[in-house]
PDB file of C-alpha atoms in Angstrom:
ATOM      1  CA  UNK U  35      53.217 -24.172 -44.982  1.00  0.00           C
ATOM      2  CA  UNK U  36      52.322 -27.702 -43.756  1.00  0.00           C
ATOM      3  CA  UNK U  37      49.248 -26.713 -42.034  1.00  0.00           C
ATOM      4  CA  UNK U  38      48.011 -24.744 -45.160  1.00  0.00           C
ATOM      5  CA  UNK U  39      48.735 -27.693 -47.443  1.00  0.00           C
ATOM      6  CA  UNK U  40      46.861 -30.066 -45.352  1.00  0.00           C
ATOM      7  CA  UNK U  41      43.970 -27.759 -45.340  1.00  0.00           C
ATOM      8  CA  UNK U  42      43.970 -27.287 -49.077  1.00  0.00           C
ATOM      9  CA  UNK U  43      44.590 -30.924 -49.723  1.00  0.00           C
ATOM     10  CA  UNK U  44      47.698 -30.189 -51.766  1.00  0.00           C
ATOM     11  CA  UNK U  45      51.448 -30.793 -51.380  1.00  0.00           C
ATOM     12  CA  UNK U  46      53.680 -28.516 -49.228  1.00  0.00           C
ATOM     13  CA  UNK U  47      55.840 -27.607 -52.190  1.00  0.00           C
ATOM     14  CA  UNK U  48      52.796 -26.395 -53.995  1.00  0.00           C
ATOM     15  CA  UNK U  49      51.803 -23.954 -51.387  1.00  0.00           C
ATOM     16  CA  UNK U  50      55.490 -22.731 -51.109  1.00  0.00           C
ATOM     17  CA  UNK U  51      55.415 -22.240 -54.831  1.00  0.00           C
ATOM     18  CA  UNK U  52      52.217 -20.240 -54.718  1.00  0.00           C
ATOM     19  CA  UNK U  53      53.700 -18.088 -52.048  1.00  0.00           C
ATOM     20  CA  UNK U  54      56.939 -17.600 -53.711  1.00  0.00           C
ATOM     21  CA  UNK U  55      54.845 -16.541 -57.036  1.00  0.00           C
ATOM     22  CA  UNK U  56      52.907 -13.936 -54.928  1.00  0.00           C
ATOM     23  CA  UNK U  57      56.027 -12.449 -53.620  1.00  0.00           C
ATOM     24  CA  UNK U  58      57.447 -12.127 -57.013  1.00  0.00           C
ATOM     25  CA  UNK U  59      54.394 -10.432 -58.422  1.00  0.00           C
ATOM     26  CA  UNK U  60      53.801  -8.073 -55.557  1.00  0.00           C
ATOM     27  CA  UNK U  61      57.595  -7.599 -55.062  1.00  0.00           C
ATOM     28  CA  UNK U  62      56.718  -7.573 -51.287  1.00  0.00           C
ATOM     29  CA  UNK U  63      57.457 -10.239 -48.714  1.00  0.00           C
ATOM     30  CA  UNK U  64      54.598 -11.645 -47.027  1.00  0.00           C
ATOM     31  CA  UNK U  65      56.411 -14.066 -44.880  1.00  0.00           C
ATOM     32  CA  UNK U  66      60.002 -14.121 -43.677  1.00  0.00           C
ATOM     33  CA  UNK U  67      62.016 -16.825 -42.606  1.00  0.00           C
ATOM     34  CA  UNK U  68      63.101 -16.903 -38.770  1.00  0.00           C
ATOM     35  CA  UNK U  69      65.158 -19.312 -36.910  1.00  0.00           C
ATOM     36  CA  UNK U  70      61.969 -21.059 -35.525  1.00  0.00           C
ATOM     37  CA  UNK U  71      60.118 -21.048 -38.990  1.00  0.00           C
ATOM     38  CA  UNK U  72      58.085 -18.594 -41.066  1.00  0.00           C
ATOM     39  CA  UNK U  73      56.938 -15.253 -39.658  1.00  0.00           C
ATOM     40  CA  UNK U  74      53.896 -13.213 -41.039  1.00  0.00           C
ATOM     41  CA  UNK U  75      54.710  -9.633 -42.227  1.00  0.00           C
ATOM     42  CA  UNK U  76      52.383  -6.671 -41.913  1.00  0.00           C
ATOM     43  CA  UNK U  77      52.174  -6.680 -45.527  1.00  0.00           C
ATOM     44  CA  UNK U  78      50.548 -10.120 -45.321  1.00  0.00           C
ATOM     45  CA  UNK U  79      47.829  -8.624 -42.922  1.00  0.00           C
ATOM     46  CA  UNK U  80      46.952  -5.984 -45.817  1.00  0.00           C
ATOM     47  CA  UNK U  81      47.006  -8.533 -48.470  1.00  0.00           C
ATOM     48  CA  UNK U  82      44.874 -11.192 -46.684  1.00  0.00           C
ATOM     49  CA  UNK U  83      42.219  -8.781 -45.800  1.00  0.00           C
ATOM     50  CA  UNK U  84      41.781  -7.832 -49.493  1.00  0.00           C
ATOM     51  CA  UNK U  85      42.004 -11.764 -50.430  1.00  0.00           C
ATOM     52  CA  UNK U  86      39.252 -12.353 -48.034  1.00  0.00           C
ATOM     53  CA  UNK U  87      37.146  -9.660 -49.620  1.00  0.00           C
ATOM     54  CA  UNK U  88      37.743 -11.118 -53.153  1.00  0.00           C
ATOM     55  CA  UNK U  89      36.719 -14.613 -51.881  1.00  0.00           C
ATOM     56  CA  UNK U  90      33.713 -13.523 -50.168  1.00  0.00           C
ATOM     57  CA  UNK U  91      32.579 -11.421 -53.296  1.00  0.00           C
ATOM     58  CA  UNK U  92      33.132 -14.540 -55.475  1.00  0.00           C
ATOM     59  CA  UNK U  93      30.920 -16.667 -52.978  1.00  0.00           C
ATOM     60  CA  UNK U  94      28.335 -13.827 -53.092  1.00  0.00           C
ATOM     61  CA  UNK U  95      28.260 -13.841 -56.880  1.00  0.00           C
ATOM     62  CA  UNK U  96      27.817 -17.588 -56.842  1.00  0.00           C
ATOM     63  CA  UNK U  97      24.939 -17.464 -54.361  1.00  0.00           C
ATOM     64  CA  UNK U  98      23.390 -14.389 -56.074  1.00  0.00           C
ATOM     65  CA  UNK U  99      23.466 -16.075 -59.431  1.00  0.00           C
ATOM     66  CA  UNK U 100      21.805 -19.434 -58.097  1.00  0.00           C
ATOM     67  CA  UNK U 101      19.462 -17.503 -55.983  1.00  0.00           C
ATOM     68  CA  UNK U 102      18.297 -15.149 -58.674  1.00  0.00           C
ATOM     69  CA  UNK U 103      16.248 -17.934 -60.446  1.00  0.00           C
ATOM     70  CA  UNK U 104      15.688 -20.396 -57.291  1.00  0.00           C
ATOM     71  CA  UNK U 105      16.140 -18.421 -54.059  1.00  0.00           C
ATOM     72  CA  UNK U 106      14.724 -21.398 -52.284  1.00  0.00           C
ATOM     73  CA  UNK U 107      17.610 -23.269 -53.338  1.00  0.00           C
ATOM     74  CA  UNK U 108      20.445 -20.858 -52.421  1.00  0.00           C
ATOM     75  CA  UNK U 109      22.513 -20.218 -49.275  1.00  0.00           C
ATOM     76  CA  UNK U 110      22.268 -17.937 -46.419  1.00  0.00           C
ATOM     77  CA  UNK U 111      25.512 -16.801 -44.752  1.00  0.00           C
ATOM     78  CA  UNK U 112      24.822 -15.711 -41.365  1.00  0.00           C
ATOM     79  CA  UNK U 113      26.741 -14.665 -38.178  1.00  0.00           C
ATOM     80  CA  UNK U 114      25.647 -13.895 -34.820  1.00  0.00           C
ATOM     81  CA  UNK U 115      26.905 -13.174 -31.390  1.00  0.00           C
ATOM     82  CA  UNK U 116      26.715 -16.068 -28.883  1.00  0.00           C
ATOM     83  CA  UNK U 117      23.439 -15.287 -26.943  1.00  0.00           C
ATOM     84  CA  UNK U 118      21.473 -14.665 -30.221  1.00  0.00           C
ATOM     85  CA  UNK U 119      23.164 -17.671 -32.252  1.00  0.00           C
ATOM     86  CA  UNK U 120      22.636 -20.258 -29.378  1.00  0.00           C
ATOM     87  CA  UNK U 121      19.124 -19.154 -28.096  1.00  0.00           C
ATOM     88  CA  UNK U 122      17.408 -16.463 -30.198  1.00  0.00           C
ATOM     89  CA  UNK U 123      17.819 -17.809 -33.551  1.00  0.00           C
ATOM     90  CA  UNK U 124      17.592 -21.630 -33.692  1.00  0.00           C
ATOM     91  CA  UNK U 125      13.665 -21.722 -33.726  1.00  0.00           C
ATOM     92  CA  UNK U 126      13.680 -19.061 -36.429  1.00  0.00           C
ATOM     93  CA  UNK U 127      16.178 -21.155 -38.537  1.00  0.00           C
ATOM     94  CA  UNK U 128      14.295 -24.545 -38.058  1.00  0.00           C
ATOM     95  CA  UNK U 129      10.889 -22.916 -38.852  1.00  0.00           C
ATOM     96  CA  UNK U 130      12.761 -21.562 -42.153  1.00  0.00           C
ATOM     97  CA  UNK U 131      14.319 -24.660 -42.942  1.00  0.00           C
ATOM     98  CA  UNK U 132      10.962 -26.664 -42.550  1.00  0.00           C
ATOM     99  CA  UNK U 133       9.621 -24.218 -45.165  1.00  0.00           C
ATOM    100  CA  UNK U 134      12.589 -24.008 -47.551  1.00  0.00           C
ATOM    101  CA  UNK U 135      14.177 -27.549 -47.117  1.00  0.00           C
ATOM    102  CA  UNK U 136      16.405 -27.064 -49.978  1.00  0.00           C
ATOM    103  CA  UNK U 137      18.219 -24.010 -48.690  1.00  0.00           C
ATOM    104  CA  UNK U 138      21.759 -24.101 -47.131  1.00  0.00           C
ATOM    105  CA  UNK U 139      22.510 -21.999 -44.013  1.00  0.00           C
ATOM    106  CA  UNK U 140      25.967 -21.540 -43.061  1.00  0.00           C
ATOM    107  CA  UNK U 141      26.564 -19.890 -39.649  1.00  0.00           C
ATOM    108  CA  UNK U 142      29.264 -18.370 -37.327  1.00  0.00           C
ATOM    109  CA  UNK U 143      29.423 -17.119 -33.750  1.00  0.00           C
ATOM    110  CA  UNK U 144      31.086 -14.083 -32.739  1.00  0.00           C
ATOM    111  CA  UNK U 145      31.566 -11.737 -29.864  1.00  0.00           C
ATOM    112  CA  UNK U 146      30.580  -8.252 -29.298  1.00  0.00           C
ATOM    113  CA  UNK U 147      30.550  -6.291 -32.554  1.00  0.00           C
ATOM    114  CA  UNK U 148      32.449  -8.812 -34.372  1.00  0.00           C
ATOM    115  CA  UNK U 149      29.294 -10.298 -35.830  1.00  0.00           C
ATOM    116  CA  UNK U 150      28.824  -6.966 -37.526  1.00  0.00           C
ATOM    117  CA  UNK U 151      32.416  -6.693 -38.824  1.00  0.00           C
ATOM    118  CA  UNK U 152      32.495  -9.955 -39.981  1.00  0.00           C
ATOM    119  CA  UNK U 153      30.051  -9.244 -42.678  1.00  0.00           C
ATOM    120  CA  UNK U 154      32.382  -6.536 -43.861  1.00  0.00           C
ATOM    121  CA  UNK U 155      34.771  -8.959 -45.495  1.00  0.00           C
ATOM    122  CA  UNK U 156      31.881 -10.351 -47.704  1.00  0.00           C
ATOM    123  CA  UNK U 157      31.634 -13.618 -46.254  1.00  0.00           C
ATOM    124  CA  UNK U 158      28.298 -13.045 -44.538  1.00  0.00           C
ATOM    125  CA  UNK U 159      25.139 -11.752 -45.788  1.00  0.00           C
ATOM    126  CA  UNK U 160      23.413 -11.101 -42.399  1.00  0.00           C
ATOM    127  CA  UNK U 161      24.609 -10.674 -38.928  1.00  0.00           C
ATOM    128  CA  UNK U 162      22.838 -10.461 -35.320  1.00  0.00           C
ATOM    129  CA  UNK U 163      24.348  -8.576 -32.615  1.00  0.00           C
ATOM    130  CA  UNK U 164      22.971  -6.923 -29.417  1.00  0.00           C
ATOM    131  CA  UNK U 165      23.898  -3.275 -30.538  1.00  0.00           C
ATOM    132  CA  UNK U 166      23.089  -1.100 -33.525  1.00  0.00           C
ATOM    133  CA  UNK U 167      25.868  -0.933 -36.062  1.00  0.00           C
ATOM    134  CA  UNK U 168      28.604   1.335 -35.000  1.00  0.00           C
ATOM    135  CA  UNK U 169      29.317   2.847 -38.346  1.00  0.00           C
ATOM    136  CA  UNK U 170      27.718   3.809 -41.767  1.00  0.00           C
ATOM    137  CA  UNK U 171      29.202   0.663 -43.216  1.00  0.00           C
ATOM    138  CA  UNK U 172      26.343  -1.395 -41.937  1.00  0.00           C
ATOM    139  CA  UNK U 173      22.488  -0.981 -41.653  1.00  0.00           C
ATOM    140  CA  UNK U 174      20.003  -2.543 -39.417  1.00  0.00           C
ATOM    141  CA  UNK U 175      17.265  -4.397 -41.484  1.00  0.00           C
ATOM    142  CA  UNK U 176      15.095  -5.822 -38.621  1.00  0.00           C
ATOM    143  CA  UNK U 177      15.069  -6.037 -34.875  1.00  0.00           C
ATOM    144  CA  UNK U 178      13.828  -8.217 -32.030  1.00  0.00           C
ATOM    145  CA  UNK U 179      13.170  -7.648 -28.348  1.00  0.00           C
ATOM    146  CA  UNK U 180      16.176  -8.641 -26.160  1.00  0.00           C
ATOM    147  CA  UNK U 181      15.344  -8.389 -22.523  1.00  0.00           C
ATOM    148  CA  UNK U 182      18.389  -8.487 -20.065  1.00  0.00           C
ATOM    149  CA  UNK U 183      17.534  -9.805 -16.565  1.00  0.00           C
ATOM    150  CA  UNK U 184      19.551 -10.036 -13.439  1.00  0.00           C
ATOM    151  CA  UNK U 185      19.326 -13.662 -12.076  1.00  0.00           C
ATOM    152  CA  UNK U 186      20.563 -15.691  -9.129  1.00  0.00           C
ATOM    153  CA  UNK U 187      19.786 -19.087  -7.736  1.00  0.00           C
ATOM    154  CA  UNK U 188      19.014 -19.706  -4.115  1.00  0.00           C
ATOM    155  CA  UNK U 189      17.948 -23.247  -3.444  1.00  0.00           C
ATOM    156  CA  UNK U 190      17.628 -22.982   0.277  1.00  0.00           C
ATOM    157  CA  UNK U 191      14.856 -19.971  -0.169  1.00  0.00           C
ATOM    158  CA  UNK U 192      13.593 -20.044  -3.621  1.00  0.00           C
ATOM    159  CA  UNK U 193      11.308 -17.099  -4.636  1.00  0.00           C
ATOM    160  CA  UNK U 194       7.886 -18.493  -4.716  1.00  0.00           C
ATOM    161  CA  UNK U 195       6.966 -16.684  -8.111  1.00  0.00           C
ATOM    162  CA  UNK U 196      10.478 -16.954  -9.451  1.00  0.00           C
ATOM    163  CA  UNK U 197      10.899 -13.095  -8.956  1.00  0.00           C
ATOM    164  CA  UNK U 198      12.547 -11.420  -6.185  1.00  0.00           C
ATOM    165  CA  UNK U 199      13.076  -7.901  -5.129  1.00  0.00           C
ATOM    166  CA  UNK U 200      16.367  -7.061  -3.595  1.00  0.00           C
ATOM    167  CA  UNK U 201      17.740  -4.173  -1.821  1.00  0.00           C
ATOM    168  CA  UNK U 202      20.623  -2.140  -3.149  1.00  0.00           C
ATOM    169  CA  UNK U 203      22.783  -3.336  -0.240  1.00  0.00           C
ATOM    170  CA  UNK U 204      22.128  -6.983  -1.031  1.00  0.00           C
ATOM    171  CA  UNK U 205      23.258  -6.177  -4.579  1.00  0.00           C
ATOM    172  CA  UNK U 206      26.536  -4.598  -3.390  1.00  0.00           C
ATOM    173  CA  UNK U 207      27.504  -7.853  -1.209  1.00  0.00           C
ATOM    174  CA  UNK U 208      27.364 -10.047  -4.521  1.00  0.00           C
ATOM    175  CA  UNK U 209      29.912 -10.983  -6.817  1.00  0.00           C
ATOM    176  CA  UNK U 210      28.665 -10.123 -10.377  1.00  0.00           C
ATOM    177  CA  UNK U 211      29.563 -12.462 -13.052  1.00  0.00           C
ATOM    178  CA  UNK U 212      30.642 -10.813 -16.273  1.00  0.00           C
ATOM    179  CA  UNK U 213      30.682 -11.746 -20.090  1.00  0.00           C
ATOM    180  CA  UNK U 214      33.945 -10.981 -22.070  1.00  0.00           C
ATOM    181  CA  UNK U 215      35.187  -7.452 -22.717  1.00  0.00           C
ATOM    182  CA  UNK U 216      33.492  -6.162 -25.835  1.00  0.00           C
ATOM    183  CA  UNK U 217      30.324  -8.008 -25.044  1.00  0.00           C
ATOM    184  CA  UNK U 218      27.176  -5.979 -25.379  1.00  0.00           C
ATOM    185  CA  UNK U 219      25.748  -7.596 -22.124  1.00  0.00           C
ATOM    186  CA  UNK U 220      28.880  -6.673 -20.260  1.00  0.00           C
ATOM    187  CA  UNK U 221      28.502  -3.027 -21.487  1.00  0.00           C
ATOM    188  CA  UNK U 222      24.958  -2.968 -20.223  1.00  0.00           C
ATOM    189  CA  UNK U 223      25.942  -4.657 -16.823  1.00  0.00           C
ATOM    190  CA  UNK U 224      28.576  -1.991 -16.295  1.00  0.00           C
ATOM    191  CA  UNK U 225      25.942   0.989 -17.341  1.00  0.00           C
ATOM    192  CA  UNK U 226      23.558  -0.706 -14.826  1.00  0.00           C
ATOM    193  CA  UNK U 227      26.356  -0.506 -12.041  1.00  0.00           C
ATOM    194  CA  UNK U 228      27.022   3.099 -12.840  1.00  0.00           C
ATOM    195  CA  UNK U 229      23.242   3.982 -12.558  1.00  0.00           C
ATOM    196  CA  UNK U 230      22.868   2.202  -9.237  1.00  0.00           C
ATOM    197  CA  UNK U 231      26.237   3.899  -7.980  1.00  0.00           C
ATOM    198  CA  UNK U 232      27.617   0.582  -6.673  1.00  0.00           C
ATOM    199  CA  UNK U 233      30.669  -1.295  -7.436  1.00  0.00           C
ATOM    200  CA  UNK U 234      30.420  -4.968  -6.495  1.00  0.00           C
ATOM    201  CA  UNK U 235      33.167  -7.453  -6.861  1.00  0.00           C
ATOM    202  CA  UNK U 236      33.260  -8.757 -10.380  1.00  0.00           C
ATOM    203  CA  UNK U 237      34.460 -11.976 -12.060  1.00  0.00           C
ATOM    204  CA  UNK U 238      34.818 -12.408 -15.893  1.00  0.00           C
ATOM    205  CA  UNK U 239      34.078 -15.840 -17.071  1.00  0.00           C
ATOM    206  CA  UNK U 240      33.417 -15.466 -20.677  1.00  0.00           C
ATOM    207  CA  UNK U 241      30.738 -17.753 -22.214  1.00  0.00           C
ATOM    208  CA  UNK U 242      27.038 -17.831 -21.518  1.00  0.00           C
ATOM    209  CA  UNK U 243      27.305 -21.465 -20.740  1.00  0.00           C
ATOM    210  CA  UNK U 244      29.836 -21.065 -17.996  1.00  0.00           C
ATOM    211  CA  UNK U 245      28.216 -18.072 -16.644  1.00  0.00           C
ATOM    212  CA  UNK U 246      24.638 -19.751 -16.399  1.00  0.00           C
ATOM    213  CA  UNK U 247      26.299 -22.913 -14.834  1.00  0.00           C
ATOM    214  CA  UNK U 248      28.131 -20.886 -12.352  1.00  0.00           C
ATOM    215  CA  UNK U 249      24.893 -19.189 -11.153  1.00  0.00           C
ATOM    216  CA  UNK U 250      22.962 -22.355 -11.065  1.00  0.00           C
ATOM    217  CA  UNK U 251      25.375 -23.660  -8.377  1.00  0.00           C
ATOM    218  CA  UNK U 252      24.805 -20.642  -6.352  1.00  0.00           C
ATOM    219  CA  UNK U 253      28.188 -18.661  -7.389  1.00  0.00           C
ATOM    220  CA  UNK U 254      26.361 -15.238  -7.091  1.00  0.00           C
ATOM    221  CA  UNK U 255      24.567 -13.267  -9.911  1.00  0.00           C
ATOM    222  CA  UNK U 256      24.712 -12.194 -13.523  1.00  0.00           C
ATOM    223  CA  UNK U 257      23.117  -9.933 -15.952  1.00  0.00           C
ATOM    224  CA  UNK U 258      21.782 -12.386 -19.054  1.00  0.00           C
ATOM    225  CA  UNK U 259      19.468 -12.417 -22.102  1.00  0.00           C
ATOM    226  CA  UNK U 260      16.288 -13.768 -21.027  1.00  0.00           C
ATOM    227  CA  UNK U 261      16.641 -15.722 -24.489  1.00  0.00           C
ATOM    228  CA  UNK U 262      19.594 -17.384 -22.924  1.00  0.00           C
ATOM    229  CA  UNK U 263      18.113 -18.248 -19.470  1.00  0.00           C
ATOM    230  CA  UNK U 264      14.677 -19.015 -20.638  1.00  0.00           C
ATOM    231  CA  UNK U 265      14.456 -22.616 -19.709  1.00  0.00           C
ATOM    232  CA  UNK U 266      16.106 -22.295 -16.175  1.00  0.00           C
ATOM    233  CA  UNK U 267      13.891 -19.284 -15.462  1.00  0.00           C
ATOM    234  CA  UNK U 268      10.774 -21.280 -16.478  1.00  0.00           C
ATOM    235  CA  UNK U 269      11.727 -24.221 -14.444  1.00  0.00           C
ATOM    236  CA  UNK U 270      12.581 -21.914 -11.474  1.00  0.00           C
ATOM    237  CA  UNK U 271      16.087 -23.188 -11.376  1.00  0.00           C
ATOM    238  CA  UNK U 272      17.073 -19.457 -11.775  1.00  0.00           C
ATOM    239  CA  UNK U 273      15.130 -16.615 -10.235  1.00  0.00           C
ATOM    240  CA  UNK U 274      14.739 -13.109 -11.575  1.00  0.00           C
ATOM    241  CA  UNK U 275      16.223 -10.375  -9.256  1.00  0.00           C
ATOM    242  CA  UNK U 276      14.790  -6.927  -9.414  1.00  0.00           C
ATOM    243  CA  UNK U 277      16.197  -3.659  -7.814  1.00  0.00           C
ATOM    244  CA  UNK U 278      14.382  -0.229  -7.383  1.00  0.00           C
ATOM    245  CA  UNK U 279      15.540   2.529  -9.262  1.00  0.00           C
ATOM    246  CA  UNK U 280      15.695   6.230  -7.928  1.00  0.00           C
ATOM    247  CA  UNK U 281      12.237   7.823  -8.401  1.00  0.00           C
ATOM    248  CA  UNK U 282       8.699   6.880  -8.201  1.00  0.00           C
ATOM    249  CA  UNK U 283       6.503   4.902 -10.539  1.00  0.00           C
ATOM    250  CA  UNK U 284       3.001   6.482 -11.707  1.00  0.00           C
ATOM    251  CA  UNK U 285       1.180   3.939  -9.680  1.00  0.00           C
ATOM    252  CA  UNK U 286       3.040   5.067  -6.525  1.00  0.00           C
ATOM    253  CA  UNK U 287       5.435   2.049  -6.636  1.00  0.00           C
ATOM    254  CA  UNK U 288       9.123   1.903  -7.159  1.00  0.00           C
ATOM    255  CA  UNK U 289      10.423   1.518 -10.725  1.00  0.00           C
ATOM    256  CA  UNK U 290      12.620  -1.258 -11.226  1.00  0.00           C
ATOM    257  CA  UNK U 291      16.054  -0.710 -12.887  1.00  0.00           C
ATOM    258  CA  UNK U 292      16.156  -4.371 -14.235  1.00  0.00           C
ATOM    259  CA  UNK U 293      15.230  -5.847 -16.451  1.00  0.00           C
ATOM    260  CA  UNK U 294      16.680  -3.910 -19.176  1.00  0.00           C
ATOM    261  CA  UNK U 295      14.897  -3.572 -22.559  1.00  0.00           C
ATOM    262  CA  UNK U 296      17.388  -3.923 -25.407  1.00  0.00           C
ATOM    263  CA  UNK U 297      17.225  -5.217 -29.028  1.00  0.00           C
ATOM    264  CA  UNK U 298      18.705  -7.813 -31.303  1.00  0.00           C
ATOM    265  CA  UNK U 299      19.687  -6.153 -34.747  1.00  0.00           C
ATOM    266  CA  UNK U 300      19.811  -7.824 -37.701  1.00  0.00           C
ATOM    267  CA  UNK U 301      22.453  -6.003 -40.033  1.00  0.00           C
ATOM    268  CA  UNK U 302      24.075  -6.089 -43.369  1.00  0.00           C
ATOM    269  CA  UNK U 303      26.375  -4.124 -45.338  1.00  0.00           C
ATOM    270  CA  UNK U 304      25.030  -0.617 -46.316  1.00  0.00           C
ATOM    271  CA  UNK U 305      24.395  -0.043 -49.857  1.00  0.00           C
ATOM    272  CA  UNK U 306      24.675  -3.677 -50.831  1.00  0.00           C
ATOM    273  CA  UNK U 307      21.656  -5.552 -52.407  1.00  0.00           C
ATOM    274  CA  UNK U 308      20.862  -8.658 -50.367  1.00  0.00           C
ATOM    275  CA  UNK U 309      21.247 -11.921 -52.105  1.00  0.00           C
ATOM    276  CA  UNK U 310      17.808 -13.262 -53.140  1.00  0.00           C
ATOM    277  CA  UNK U 311      18.100 -16.343 -50.517  1.00  0.00           C
ATOM    278  CA  UNK U 312      19.123 -13.911 -47.703  1.00  0.00           C
ATOM    279  CA  UNK U 313      16.171 -11.653 -48.685  1.00  0.00           C
ATOM    280  CA  UNK U 314      14.018 -14.746 -48.383  1.00  0.00           C
ATOM    281  CA  UNK U 315      15.343 -15.615 -44.882  1.00  0.00           C
ATOM    282  CA  UNK U 316      14.584 -11.768 -44.046  1.00  0.00           C
ATOM    283  CA  UNK U 317      11.085 -11.895 -45.169  1.00  0.00           C
ATOM    284  CA  UNK U 318      10.539 -15.233 -43.328  1.00  0.00           C
ATOM    285  CA  UNK U 319      11.809 -14.235 -39.928  1.00  0.00           C
ATOM    286  CA  UNK U 320       9.564 -11.153 -40.038  1.00  0.00           C
ATOM    287  CA  UNK U 321       6.397 -13.131 -40.884  1.00  0.00           C
ATOM    288  CA  UNK U 322       4.034 -13.552 -38.094  1.00  0.00           C
ATOM    289  CA  UNK U 323       2.437 -16.619 -39.884  1.00  0.00           C
ATOM    290  CA  UNK U 324       5.778 -18.375 -40.489  1.00  0.00           C
ATOM    291  CA  UNK U 325       8.303 -17.627 -37.951  1.00  0.00           C
ATOM    292  CA  UNK U 326       8.381 -19.232 -34.475  1.00  0.00           C
ATOM    293  CA  UNK U 327      10.294 -18.270 -31.241  1.00  0.00           C
ATOM    294  CA  UNK U 328      10.176 -14.462 -31.629  1.00  0.00           C
ATOM    295  CA  UNK U 329       9.927 -12.901 -34.758  1.00  0.00           C
ATOM    296  CA  UNK U 330      11.750  -9.972 -36.060  1.00  0.00           C
ATOM    297  CA  UNK U 331      10.073  -6.587 -36.953  1.00  0.00           C
ATOM    298  CA  UNK U 332      11.339  -5.068 -40.186  1.00  0.00           C
ATOM    299  CA  UNK U 333      12.949  -1.393 -40.036  1.00  0.00           C
ATOM    300  CA  UNK U 334      11.408   0.845 -42.459  1.00  0.00           C
ATOM    301  CA  UNK U 335      12.736   0.680 -45.951  1.00  0.00           C
ATOM    302  CA  UNK U 336      13.939  -2.874 -45.416  1.00  0.00           C
TER     303      UNK U 336
END
């Protein structure tokens, strides 16, 4: 109650009175008093979910109303998984803001498919993730290449061209640094190991930043989006590892099982009309003459 009052800039008795009024109206307890304070009930989870949708819909109504007459003065509410939010989108966002300086962009970072689910409560207009929507509630509006590469650092013996062909046996001896459970990059790494038929030791570290820094100091290897490691790869602080797959390429050489070709998916709620300012943002990042840093390609019908 105290924390809620501080966040809302009202008194604690005012919050208590509001909760009591909701209890009276619903005839269901959202919180119960325990020895150590208040405990949320399962009913609170249900009510809070609908409350978030209502508040999100109210925000969306405000943005749509303002944006209808002046899309360039409205707001885009955006969510993205960490790799896209920190590395793939900043240049696109900068070019958008340089062209439409009066727009406001609110952003949030999420993990795995959370970027998509965050748009289901009405608090986000557009979300970017590394996998296509997992249900009919969302639809992909645009895509952009997302190349996943296996990287390592070997200061004592750097690869001259920044790329090294390695054997399956060498990969087997490495420790593979993994992203958090639910991450699309982690799922792709696990698929890669299955295809190679190896089970190297693995270590879960979580964020891109921690994983990248760990590899830079020589702590084994990881699969990472090229967007997230582009600077270190360009500067040769990291080198790209390639491992031959089973089979033979058309030119007689061996096909490489990495890099992995994936895509960033820009998604929205299916069946909903995009607010005008969000539509303006979508059009901009797909415009080859306006967008910088790797534009998105609109999906048919978008």
